[in-house]
CSV table of C-alpha atoms in Angstrom, one decimal:
chain,number,residue,atom,x,y,z
J,1,UNK,CA,36.6,-23.4,-11.1
J,2,UNK,CA,34.7,-21.8,-13.9
J,3,UNK,CA,36.6,-19.4,-16.1
J,4,UNK,CA,34.8,-16.1,-16.0
J,5,UNK,CA,34.7,-14.3,-19.4
J,6,UNK,CA,32.5,-11.4,-20.3
J,7,UNK,CA,30.1,-11.6,-23.2
J,8,UNK,CA,32.1,-9.2,-25.2
J,9,UNK,CA,35.0,-11.7,-25.2
J,10,UNK,CA,32.9,-14.3,-27.1
J,11,UNK,CA,33.9,-12.9,-30.5
J,12,UNK,CA,37.5,-12.8,-29.4
J,13,UNK,CA,37.4,-16.5,-28.4
J,14,UNK,CA,35.8,-17.5,-31.7
J,15,UNK,CA,38.3,-15.4,-33.6
J,16,UNK,CA,41.2,-17.1,-31.7
J,17,UNK,CA,39.7,-20.4,-32.6
J,18,UNK,CA,39.6,-19.5,-36.3
J,19,UNK,CA,43.2,-18.4,-36.2
J,20,UNK,CA,44.4,-21.5,-34.4
J,21,UNK,CA,42.6,-23.8,-36.8
J,22,UNK,CA,44.3,-22.1,-39.7
J,23,UNK,CA,47.7,-22.4,-38.0
J,24,UNK,CA,47.1,-26.1,-37.5
J,25,UNK,CA,46.4,-26.7,-41.1
J,26,UNK,CA,49.3,-24.5,-42.2
J,27,UNK,CA,51.7,-26.6,-40.1
J,28,UNK,CA,50.6,-29.7,-42.0
J,29,UNK,CA,51.3,-27.7,-45.3
J,30,UNK,CA,54.8,-26.8,-44.0
J,31,UNK,CA,55.6,-30.4,-43.0
J,32,UNK,CA,53.9,-31.7,-39.9
J,33,UNK,CA,52.0,-35.0,-40.1
J,34,UNK,CA,48.6,-35.1,-41.7
J,35,UNK,CA,45.7,-34.4,-39.2
J,36,UNK,CA,48.5,-33.6,-36.7
J,37,UNK,CA,49.2,-30.0,-37.3
J,38,UNK,CA,49.1,-29.4,-33.6
J,39,UNK,CA,48.8,-32.2,-31.0
J,40,UNK,CA,49.9,-31.7,-27.4
J,41,UNK,CA,50.0,-35.4,-26.6
J,42,UNK,CA,51.9,-36.4,-29.8
J,43,UNK,CA,54.3,-33.5,-29.5
J,44,UNK,CA,55.1,-34.2,-25.8
J,45,UNK,CA,55.6,-37.9,-26.8
J,46,UNK,CA,58.0,-36.9,-29.6
J,47,UNK,CA,59.9,-34.6,-27.3
J,48,UNK,CA,60.1,-37.3,-24.6
J,49,UNK,CA,61.6,-39.6,-27.2
J,50,UNK,CA,64.1,-37.0,-28.4
J,51,UNK,CA,65.3,-36.6,-24.8
J,52,UNK,CA,65.8,-40.3,-24.5
J,53,UNK,CA,62.8,-41.0,-22.2
J,54,UNK,CA,61.6,-43.7,-24.6
J,55,UNK,CA,63.4,-45.5,-27.4
J,56,UNK,CA,60.8,-45.8,-30.2
J,57,UNK,CA,62.7,-44.4,-33.1
J,58,UNK,CA,59.6,-43.5,-35.1
J,59,UNK,CA,58.5,-40.8,-32.7
J,60,UNK,CA,61.6,-38.8,-31.6
J,61,UNK,CA,61.8,-35.1,-32.3
J,62,UNK,CA,61.8,-32.0,-30.0
J,63,UNK,CA,58.7,-30.1,-31.1
J,64,UNK,CA,59.2,-26.3,-31.1
J,65,UNK,CA,55.4,-25.9,-31.0
J,66,UNK,CA,55.4,-27.0,-27.3
J,67,UNK,CA,58.2,-24.6,-26.5
J,68,UNK,CA,56.3,-21.8,-28.3
J,69,UNK,CA,53.1,-22.6,-26.4
J,70,UNK,CA,54.7,-22.2,-23.1
J,71,UNK,CA,56.7,-19.1,-24.0
J,72,UNK,CA,53.8,-17.4,-25.8
J,73,UNK,CA,51.7,-17.9,-22.7
J,74,UNK,CA,54.5,-16.7,-20.4
J,75,UNK,CA,55.2,-13.6,-22.5
J,76,UNK,CA,51.6,-12.5,-22.7
J,77,UNK,CA,51.0,-13.3,-19.0
J,78,UNK,CA,54.0,-11.1,-18.1
J,79,UNK,CA,52.8,-8.3,-20.3
J,80,UNK,CA,49.3,-8.3,-18.8
J,81,UNK,CA,50.5,-8.9,-15.3
J,82,UNK,CA,48.9,-12.3,-15.1
J,83,UNK,CA,52.1,-14.1,-14.4
J,84,UNK,CA,51.2,-15.3,-10.9
J,85,UNK,CA,53.4,-18.3,-9.7
J,86,UNK,CA,51.3,-20.7,-7.6
J,87,UNK,CA,51.6,-24.3,-6.6
J,88,UNK,CA,51.5,-26.9,-3.9
J,89,UNK,CA,48.1,-28.5,-4.8
J,90,UNK,CA,48.6,-32.3,-4.6
J,91,UNK,CA,51.6,-32.4,-7.0
J,92,UNK,CA,52.1,-36.2,-6.8
J,93,UNK,CA,48.4,-36.8,-7.5
J,94,UNK,CA,48.5,-34.4,-10.4
J,95,UNK,CA,51.6,-36.2,-11.8
J,96,UNK,CA,49.9,-39.6,-11.6
J,97,UNK,CA,46.7,-38.3,-13.2
J,98,UNK,CA,48.8,-36.7,-16.0
J,99,UNK,CA,50.4,-40.1,-16.7
J,100,UNK,CA,47.1,-41.8,-17.2
J,101,UNK,CA,45.7,-38.9,-19.3
J,102,UNK,CA,48.6,-39.5,-21.6
J,103,UNK,CA,48.1,-43.2,-21.7
J,104,UNK,CA,44.4,-42.5,-22.6
J,105,UNK,CA,45.5,-40.1,-25.4
J,106,UNK,CA,48.0,-42.6,-26.8
J,107,UNK,CA,45.3,-45.3,-26.9
J,108,UNK,CA,43.3,-42.9,-29.1
J,109,UNK,CA,46.5,-41.5,-30.8
J,110,UNK,CA,45.9,-37.9,-30.0
J,111,UNK,CA,44.9,-35.3,-27.4
J,112,UNK,CA,41.5,-33.4,-27.4
J,113,UNK,CA,43.1,-30.8,-29.7
J,114,UNK,CA,44.1,-33.5,-32.3
J,115,UNK,CA,40.7,-35.1,-31.9
J,116,UNK,CA,39.2,-31.9,-33.3
J,117,UNK,CA,41.8,-31.7,-36.1
J,118,UNK,CA,41.2,-35.4,-37.0
J,119,UNK,CA,37.5,-34.6,-37.3
J,120,UNK,CA,38.3,-31.6,-39.5
J,121,UNK,CA,40.4,-33.9,-41.7
J,122,UNK,CA,37.5,-36.3,-42.2
J,123,UNK,CA,38.7,-39.0,-39.8
J,124,UNK,CA,35.4,-40.5,-38.6
J,125,UNK,CA,37.2,-42.6,-36.0
J,126,UNK,CA,37.5,-39.4,-34.0
J,127,UNK,CA,33.7,-39.5,-33.6
J,128,UNK,CA,34.1,-42.4,-31.2
J,129,UNK,CA,36.9,-40.5,-29.5
J,130,UNK,CA,34.6,-37.5,-29.0
J,131,UNK,CA,31.8,-39.7,-27.6
J,132,UNK,CA,34.2,-41.2,-25.1
J,133,UNK,CA,35.7,-37.8,-24.3
J,134,UNK,CA,32.3,-36.3,-23.4
J,135,UNK,CA,31.5,-39.4,-21.3
J,136,UNK,CA,34.7,-39.0,-19.4
J,137,UNK,CA,34.0,-35.4,-18.8
J,138,UNK,CA,30.6,-36.2,-17.5
J,139,UNK,CA,32.2,-38.8,-15.1
J,140,UNK,CA,34.5,-36.0,-13.9
J,141,UNK,CA,31.6,-33.6,-13.5
J,142,UNK,CA,29.8,-36.2,-11.4
J,143,UNK,CA,32.6,-36.1,-8.9
J,144,UNK,CA,32.8,-32.3,-9.1
J,145,UNK,CA,29.2,-32.2,-7.9
J,146,UNK,CA,30.2,-34.5,-5.1
J,147,UNK,CA,32.7,-32.0,-3.9
J,148,UNK,CA,35.9,-33.2,-5.6
J,149,UNK,CA,38.9,-31.0,-5.0
J,150,UNK,CA,42.7,-31.2,-4.9
J,151,UNK,CA,42.7,-28.3,-2.4
J,152,UNK,CA,44.1,-24.9,-2.9
J,153,UNK,CA,47.4,-23.8,-4.3
J,154,UNK,CA,49.7,-21.3,-2.7
J,155,UNK,CA,51.5,-18.2,-3.9
J,156,UNK,CA,55.2,-18.8,-4.8
J,157,UNK,CA,58.2,-16.7,-5.7
J,158,UNK,CA,58.5,-15.5,-9.3
J,159,UNK,CA,61.7,-17.6,-9.8
J,160,UNK,CA,59.7,-20.7,-9.0
J,161,UNK,CA,57.1,-20.0,-11.7
J,162,UNK,CA,59.9,-19.1,-14.2
J,163,UNK,CA,61.7,-22.4,-13.9
J,164,UNK,CA,59.4,-24.3,-16.4
J,165,UNK,CA,59.6,-21.6,-19.2
J,166,UNK,CA,63.4,-21.6,-18.7
J,167,UNK,CA,63.5,-25.4,-19.0
J,168,UNK,CA,61.6,-25.0,-22.3
J,169,UNK,CA,64.2,-22.5,-23.6
J,170,UNK,CA,66.9,-25.1,-22.7
J,171,UNK,CA,65.0,-27.8,-24.7
J,172,UNK,CA,64.8,-25.5,-27.7
J,173,UNK,CA,68.6,-24.9,-27.5
J,174,UNK,CA,69.1,-28.6,-27.5
J,175,UNK,CA,67.0,-28.9,-30.7
J,176,UNK,CA,69.0,-26.2,-32.4
J,177,UNK,CA,72.4,-27.5,-31.2
J,178,UNK,CA,71.4,-31.2,-31.9
J,179,UNK,CA,74.1,-32.8,-29.7
J,180,UNK,CA,74.7,-36.5,-30.1
J,181,UNK,CA,72.6,-37.5,-27.0
J,182,UNK,CA,69.4,-36.0,-28.5
J,183,UNK,CA,67.5,-38.5,-30.7
J,184,UNK,CA,65.9,-37.7,-34.0
J,185,UNK,CA,63.7,-39.9,-36.2
J,186,UNK,CA,65.4,-40.6,-39.4
J,187,UNK,CA,63.9,-39.5,-42.7
J,188,UNK,CA,60.8,-41.5,-43.6
J,189,UNK,CA,61.2,-43.3,-40.3
J,190,UNK,CA,57.8,-42.3,-38.9
J,191,UNK,CA,55.8,-39.3,-37.7
J,192,UNK,CA,58.8,-37.8,-35.8
J,193,UNK,CA,60.5,-37.2,-39.2
J,194,UNK,CA,57.6,-35.0,-40.4
J,195,UNK,CA,57.9,-31.5,-39.1
J,196,UNK,CA,57.8,-27.9,-40.2
J,197,UNK,CA,61.0,-25.8,-40.0
J,198,UNK,CA,62.0,-24.9,-36.5
J,199,UNK,CA,61.3,-21.2,-37.0
J,200,UNK,CA,57.8,-21.8,-38.4
J,201,UNK,CA,56.9,-24.3,-35.7
J,202,UNK,CA,58.2,-21.9,-32.9
J,203,UNK,CA,56.3,-18.9,-34.3
J,204,UNK,CA,53.1,-21.1,-34.6
J,205,UNK,CA,53.5,-22.2,-31.0
J,206,UNK,CA,54.0,-18.6,-29.8
J,207,UNK,CA,50.9,-17.5,-31.5
J,208,UNK,CA,48.7,-20.4,-30.2
J,209,UNK,CA,50.2,-20.0,-26.7
J,210,UNK,CA,49.4,-16.3,-26.6
J,211,UNK,CA,45.9,-16.8,-28.0
J,212,UNK,CA,45.1,-19.6,-25.6
J,213,UNK,CA,46.4,-17.6,-22.7
J,214,UNK,CA,44.3,-14.6,-23.6
J,215,UNK,CA,41.1,-16.6,-24.2
J,216,UNK,CA,41.6,-19.5,-21.6
J,217,UNK,CA,40.8,-22.0,-24.3
J,218,UNK,CA,40.3,-25.5,-23.0
J,219,UNK,CA,38.3,-28.3,-24.6
J,220,UNK,CA,37.6,-29.9,-21.3
J,221,UNK,CA,36.6,-26.6,-19.6
J,222,UNK,CA,34.3,-25.8,-22.5
J,223,UNK,CA,32.3,-29.0,-22.2
J,224,UNK,CA,32.4,-28.9,-18.4
J,225,UNK,CA,31.1,-25.3,-18.4
J,226,UNK,CA,28.2,-26.2,-20.7
J,227,UNK,CA,27.2,-29.1,-18.5
J,228,UNK,CA,27.6,-27.2,-15.2
J,229,UNK,CA,26.7,-23.7,-16.0
J,230,UNK,CA,25.1,-23.6,-19.5
J,231,UNK,CA,28.1,-21.5,-20.6
J,232,UNK,CA,29.2,-21.9,-24.2
J,233,UNK,CA,32.0,-19.4,-24.6
J,234,UNK,CA,35.0,-21.7,-24.3
J,235,UNK,CA,33.4,-24.5,-26.4
J,236,UNK,CA,32.7,-22.1,-29.2
J,237,UNK,CA,36.4,-21.6,-29.5
J,238,UNK,CA,36.9,-25.2,-30.3
J,239,UNK,CA,34.0,-25.3,-32.7
J,240,UNK,CA,35.7,-22.4,-34.5
J,241,UNK,CA,38.9,-24.4,-34.7
J,242,UNK,CA,36.9,-27.3,-36.2
J,243,UNK,CA,35.2,-25.2,-38.8
J,244,UNK,CA,38.3,-23.2,-39.9
J,245,UNK,CA,40.5,-26.3,-40.0
J,246,UNK,CA,37.8,-28.1,-42.0
J,247,UNK,CA,37.6,-25.3,-44.5
J,248,UNK,CA,41.4,-25.2,-44.7
J,249,UNK,CA,41.7,-28.9,-45.3
J,250,UNK,CA,39.1,-28.7,-48.1
J,251,UNK,CA,41.0,-25.8,-49.8
J,252,UNK,CA,44.3,-27.6,-49.6
J,253,UNK,CA,42.9,-31.0,-50.5
J,254,UNK,CA,43.7,-32.6,-47.1
J,255,UNK,CA,40.1,-33.6,-46.4
J,256,UNK,CA,39.7,-37.4,-46.6
J,257,UNK,CA,36.4,-38.6,-45.1
J,258,UNK,CA,36.2,-42.1,-43.9
J,259,UNK,CA,37.4,-44.6,-41.3
J,260,UNK,CA,40.1,-46.6,-43.1
J,261,UNK,CA,43.5,-45.3,-44.2
J,262,UNK,CA,43.5,-42.3,-41.9
J,263,UNK,CA,47.0,-41.0,-40.9
J,264,UNK,CA,48.3,-42.1,-37.5
J,265,UNK,CA,44.9,-43.6,-36.5
J,266,UNK,CA,43.2,-46.9,-35.9
J,267,UNK,CA,39.7,-48.1,-36.5
J,268,UNK,CA,38.9,-49.8,-33.1
J,269,UNK,CA,35.9,-47.6,-32.1
J,270,UNK,CA,35.6,-49.1,-28.6
J,271,UNK,CA,39.1,-48.3,-27.6
J,272,UNK,CA,39.2,-45.0,-29.3
J,273,UNK,CA,36.2,-44.1,-27.1
J,274,UNK,CA,37.7,-45.6,-23.9
J,275,UNK,CA,41.0,-43.9,-24.4
J,276,UNK,CA,39.5,-40.5,-24.7
J,277,UNK,CA,37.1,-41.2,-21.9
J,278,UNK,CA,40.1,-41.8,-19.6
J,279,UNK,CA,41.7,-38.6,-20.9
J,280,UNK,CA,38.5,-36.6,-20.4
J,281,UNK,CA,37.9,-38.0,-16.9
J,282,UNK,CA,41.5,-37.2,-15.9
J,283,UNK,CA,41.5,-33.7,-17.4
J,284,UNK,CA,38.4,-32.8,-15.4
J,285,UNK,CA,40.2,-34.0,-12.2
J,286,UNK,CA,43.2,-31.8,-13.2
J,287,UNK,CA,41.1,-28.8,-14.1
J,288,UNK,CA,42.1,-28.6,-17.7
J,289,UNK,CA,43.2,-30.3,-20.9
J,290,UNK,CA,46.9,-30.8,-21.9
J,291,UNK,CA,46.8,-27.5,-23.9
J,292,UNK,CA,45.5,-25.7,-20.9
J,293,UNK,CA,48.1,-27.2,-18.6
J,294,UNK,CA,50.9,-26.0,-20.8
J,295,UNK,CA,49.4,-22.5,-20.9
J,296,UNK,CA,49.0,-22.4,-17.1
J,297,UNK,CA,52.6,-23.6,-16.7
J,298,UNK,CA,53.7,-20.7,-18.8
J,299,UNK,CA,51.8,-18.4,-16.4
J,300,UNK,CA,53.9,-19.7,-13.6
J,301,UNK,CA,51.5,-22.5,-12.3
J,302,UNK,CA,53.9,-25.1,-10.9
J,303,UNK,CA,51.0,-27.6,-10.4
J,304,UNK,CA,50.5,-27.5,-14.2
J,305,UNK,CA,54.2,-27.9,-14.8
J,306,UNK,CA,54.2,-31.0,-12.6
J,307,UNK,CA,51.2,-32.2,-14.7
J,308,UNK,CA,53.1,-31.7,-17.9
J,309,UNK,CA,56.0,-33.8,-16.5
J,310,UNK,CA,53.4,-36.4,-15.7
J,311,UNK,CA,52.2,-36.3,-19.3
J,312,UNK,CA,55.8,-36.8,-20.5
J,313,UNK,CA,56.3,-39.6,-18.1
J,314,UNK,CA,53.1,-41.2,-19.3
J,315,UNK,CA,54.4,-41.0,-22.9
J,316,UNK,CA,57.6,-42.7,-21.9
J,317,UNK,CA,55.8,-45.5,-20.0
J,318,UNK,CA,53.3,-46.0,-22.9
J,319,UNK,CA,56.1,-46.5,-25.4
J,320,UNK,CA,58.6,-48.4,-23.2
J,321,UNK,CA,55.9,-50.9,-22.1
J,322,UNK,CA,54.0,-51.3,-25.4
J,323,UNK,CA,50.8,-49.4,-24.2
J,324,UNK,CA,50.5,-47.0,-27.1
J,325,UNK,CA,48.3,-47.8,-30.1
J,326,UNK,CA,49.5,-47.8,-33.6
J,327,UNK,CA,47.8,-47.7,-37.0
J,328,UNK,CA,47.1,-51.4,-36.6
J,329,UNK,CA,45.1,-50.9,-33.4
J,330,UNK,CA,45.5,-50.9,-29.6
J,331,UNK,CA,47.8,-53.4,-27.8
J,332,UNK,CA,46.7,-55.8,-25.1
J,333,UNK,CA,49.0,-54.0,-22.7
J,334,UNK,CA,47.4,-50.7,-23.6
J,335,UNK,CA,43.9,-52.0,-22.9
J,336,UNK,CA,45.0,-53.3,-19.5
J,337,UNK,CA,46.6,-49.9,-18.7
J,338,UNK,CA,43.4,-48.0,-19.7
J,339,UNK,CA,41.3,-50.2,-17.4
J,340,UNK,CA,43.9,-49.7,-14.6
J,341,UNK,CA,43.7,-45.9,-15.3
J,342,UNK,CA,40.0,-45.8,-14.8
J,343,UNK,CA,40.4,-47.6,-11.4
J,344,UNK,CA,43.1,-45.3,-10.3
J,345,UNK,CA,41.2,-42.1,-11.3
J,346,UNK,CA,38.0,-43.3,-9.6
J,347,UNK,CA,39.9,-44.0,-6.4
J,348,UNK,CA,41.5,-40.5,-6.6
J,349,UNK,CA,38.2,-38.8,-7.4
J,350,UNK,CA,36.4,-40.7,-4.6
J,351,UNK,CA,39.0,-40.0,-1.9
J,352,UNK,CA,39.3,-36.3,-2.7
J,353,UNK,CA,35.5,-36.0,-2.8
J,354,UNK,CA,35.2,-37.6,0.6
J,355,UNK,CA,37.8,-35.2,2.1
J,356,UNK,CA,35.8,-32.2,0.9
J,357,UNK,CA,32.7,-33.6,2.5
J,358,UNK,CA,34.5,-34.3,5.8
J,359,UNK,CA,35.8,-30.7,5.8
């Protein structure tokens, strides 16, 4: 469904994008990996590893930014009376789609948010990701026009919508307490060892979560709305993120244009494109990008919470079975998984388009 935003909100969306871009660059300054000031896929992957869902030591750390995103959205939704618990719209299907969206992201090594930040850092490999991402969204739009739907969700009790934010608080406490069963990447052991201080990361997440909740920022929704309705508001927010992050990187000396030697990235253009095509396709079927899913989960949407669990499961599967790419490039298993992902998503999209037509 198209997000309806009045014309007067366009400056607010652009302003939010500028602030979020600055926050992303600031997080790199304070310790997050280069070109990864804020990455939903990477941070969910790291959190999954910290919780023991996968055993790749290089990417294990509970990212406070994720907790902050959910809580920032939840707090603002409660304050504006937009906390409206809903769910029950094809939860298993959403879980499966979420898994394959993550597999696509980890083929590319980043979510749509990080794709923009990689471009802002001069990583030209992200251009291939952007091309694939748009192609995937167009594939999803094709099925939307054919009547694709996962059916309606239903109103739920407030306690049901509050479970996911409470879980995030519990995860934050585990980070602070650091019990023996929580895993952390050792110093210089990989991207998981690079992070800003907990308080800085949490505050950054809270701000981004609140801004994204207020403006309904969604990279997938932005491109989808341009294609379907000629509506640019949401996309302008991500263009603002790109511009502000680019300027910030130039000021701080982080801008490094080129293909080779980019941080946590590979140069296989075809699979960068196909990975993000799978992610874009799946996100349209879900109704929003990973960032949007976390924000909706903070608003009490249990379907989005299930999707986030699917994303985390996808991260665990990707690393446990050697599907995730590395700086050296994609793996054979990862390529097979992406192809399987396209087949699964096409079947899901086709079946759920037929049901609408039959109705």
